[in-house]
Coordinates of C-alpha atoms in Angstrom, one line a residue:
X1 CA -0.1 -0.3 0.1
X2 CA 1.0 3.8 -1.0
X3 CA 0.4 6.5 1.6
X4 CA 1.2 10.2 -0.4
X5 CA 0.1 13.4 1.2
X6 CA 0.6 16.2 -1.1
X7 CA 2.3 18.4 1.4
X8 CA 5.2 16.0 1.1
X9 CA 6.0 16.9 -2.2
X10 CA 5.7 20.3 -2.1
X11 CA 9.4 21.6 -2.5
X12 CA 10.9 17.9 -4.0
X13 CA 11.4 17.0 -7.6
X14 CA 7.7 15.7 -7.7
X15 CA 6.7 19.6 -7.6
X16 CA 7.7 21.1 -11.1
X17 CA 6.4 24.2 -12.2
X18 CA 6.2 27.9 -13.9
X19 CA 5.3 31.2 -13.6
X20 CA 1.4 29.6 -14.9
X21 CA 1.3 26.3 -13.4
X22 CA 2.1 24.0 -10.7
X23 CA 2.5 20.1 -11.1
X24 CA 2.9 17.4 -8.4
X25 CA 3.3 13.8 -9.0
X26 CA 1.7 11.6 -7.1
X27 CA 2.4 8.5 -8.7
X28 CA 5.0 8.1 -11.1
X29 CA 5.8 5.4 -13.4
X30 CA 8.7 3.8 -10.9
X31 CA 5.4 3.7 -8.5
X32 CA 4.0 0.7 -10.3
X33 CA 0.5 1.5 -10.8
X34 CA 0.6 1.6 -14.6
X35 CA -0.3 5.0 -14.7
X36 CA 0.8 8.5 -13.1
X37 CA -1.1 10.7 -10.9
X38 CA -0.9 14.0 -10.4
X39 CA -1.8 17.3 -9.0
X40 CA -2.4 20.3 -11.5
X41 CA -2.5 24.5 -10.4
X42 CA -3.7 26.4 -13.6
X43 CA -3.0 30.3 -12.6
X44 CA -5.8 32.4 -13.9
X45 CA -5.8 33.8 -16.9
X46 CA -3.1 31.1 -18.0
X47 CA -3.3 30.2 -21.4
X48 CA -1.5 26.9 -22.5
X49 CA -1.4 24.5 -25.8
X50 CA -1.0 21.0 -25.3
X51 CA -0.9 17.6 -27.4
X52 CA -0.3 14.9 -25.5
X53 CA 0.8 12.7 -28.9
X54 CA 2.0 9.6 -26.6
X55 CA -0.3 9.7 -23.6
X56 CA -3.6 9.6 -23.3
X57 CA -4.9 11.9 -20.0
X58 CA -8.4 12.3 -17.9
X59 CA -8.0 15.7 -15.7
X60 CA -10.7 16.4 -13.4
X61 CA -11.4 19.7 -11.9
X62 CA -11.8 20.1 -8.1
X63 CA -11.6 24.0 -7.4
X64 CA -11.9 27.1 -10.0
X65 CA -12.9 27.9 -13.2
X66 CA -11.6 28.3 -17.1
X67 CA -12.4 26.5 -20.4
X68 CA -10.8 23.9 -22.8
X69 CA -10.8 24.5 -26.7
X70 CA -10.4 21.5 -28.4
X71 CA -8.1 22.2 -31.4
X72 CA -9.3 19.8 -34.2
X73 CA -12.6 21.1 -33.7
X74 CA -13.2 24.1 -32.7
X75 CA -15.5 22.9 -30.2
X76 CA -14.7 25.1 -26.4
X77 CA -15.8 23.6 -22.9
X78 CA -16.6 25.2 -19.3
X79 CA -14.3 23.6 -16.8
X80 CA -15.3 24.0 -13.0
X81 CA -15.2 22.2 -10.2
X82 CA -17.5 18.7 -11.3
X83 CA -15.8 18.6 -14.6
X84 CA -13.8 15.7 -15.9
X85 CA -12.6 16.1 -19.3
X86 CA -10.9 13.0 -21.7
X87 CA -7.9 13.4 -23.9
X88 CA -9.8 10.3 -25.8
X89 CA -8.2 11.2 -28.9
X90 CA -4.9 12.1 -28.0
X91 CA -6.8 15.8 -28.8
X92 CA -4.3 19.1 -29.3
X93 CA -6.2 21.1 -27.3
X94 CA -5.8 25.2 -25.6
X95 CA -6.5 25.2 -21.7
X96 CA -7.1 28.4 -20.5
X97 CA -7.3 30.0 -16.7
X98 CA -10.4 31.5 -15.5
X99 CA -10.9 33.9 -13.2
X100 CA -9.0 32.2 -10.2
X101 CA -6.5 29.1 -9.9
X102 CA -7.8 25.8 -11.5
X103 CA -7.3 23.0 -9.2
X104 CA -7.2 19.4 -11.6
X105 CA -6.7 16.2 -10.7
X106 CA -4.3 14.0 -13.7
X107 CA -4.3 10.7 -14.7
X108 CA -1.6 9.5 -17.9
X109 CA -1.3 6.6 -19.5
X110 CA 1.4 5.5 -20.2
X111 CA 2.8 6.6 -16.9
X112 CA 5.0 9.8 -16.6
X113 CA 8.2 9.6 -15.5
X114 CA 8.3 12.9 -13.6
X115 CA 12.0 13.9 -16.0
X116 CA 9.2 15.1 -18.8
X117 CA 9.3 18.3 -20.7
X118 CA 6.7 19.8 -23.3
X119 CA 8.9 19.4 -26.6
X120 CA 7.4 22.3 -29.5
X121 CA 4.7 20.8 -29.7
X122 CA 3.2 20.8 -26.2
X123 CA 3.8 17.0 -25.9
X124 CA 5.5 14.6 -23.3
X125 CA 8.3 12.3 -25.5
X126 CA 7.5 8.8 -25.1
X127 CA 9.6 7.0 -22.6
X128 CA 11.9 5.1 -23.7
X129 CA 13.3 3.1 -20.7
X130 CA 11.6 -0.2 -19.9
X131 CA 12.5 0.5 -15.7

């Protein structure tokens, strides 16, 4: 059994951030669960374009607000507390922070290692290490 407290992740290598977002990686590939699990904070008024070409992601909003735009269709969806969106087709999208910070709970499959950085397309590269 694993017990992970987000307060124990803050300030460690499992917390990654820039001026517009913070990601706290509660479970990573090395934890052996078959997916990774994150708490992500998207700053109010920020804009992020992502395209997880090598990962599927499910995201559940537990606080705050914003919206997401599907860049293939142009559809825009509001995100508020209680909204889940799933990028089940490796959807290229832009995520917009709203009037207050969004707190999101995210799961990635395959799991991330924690060392990824977004490339020029907003993607994480696949993990080539089978460990």
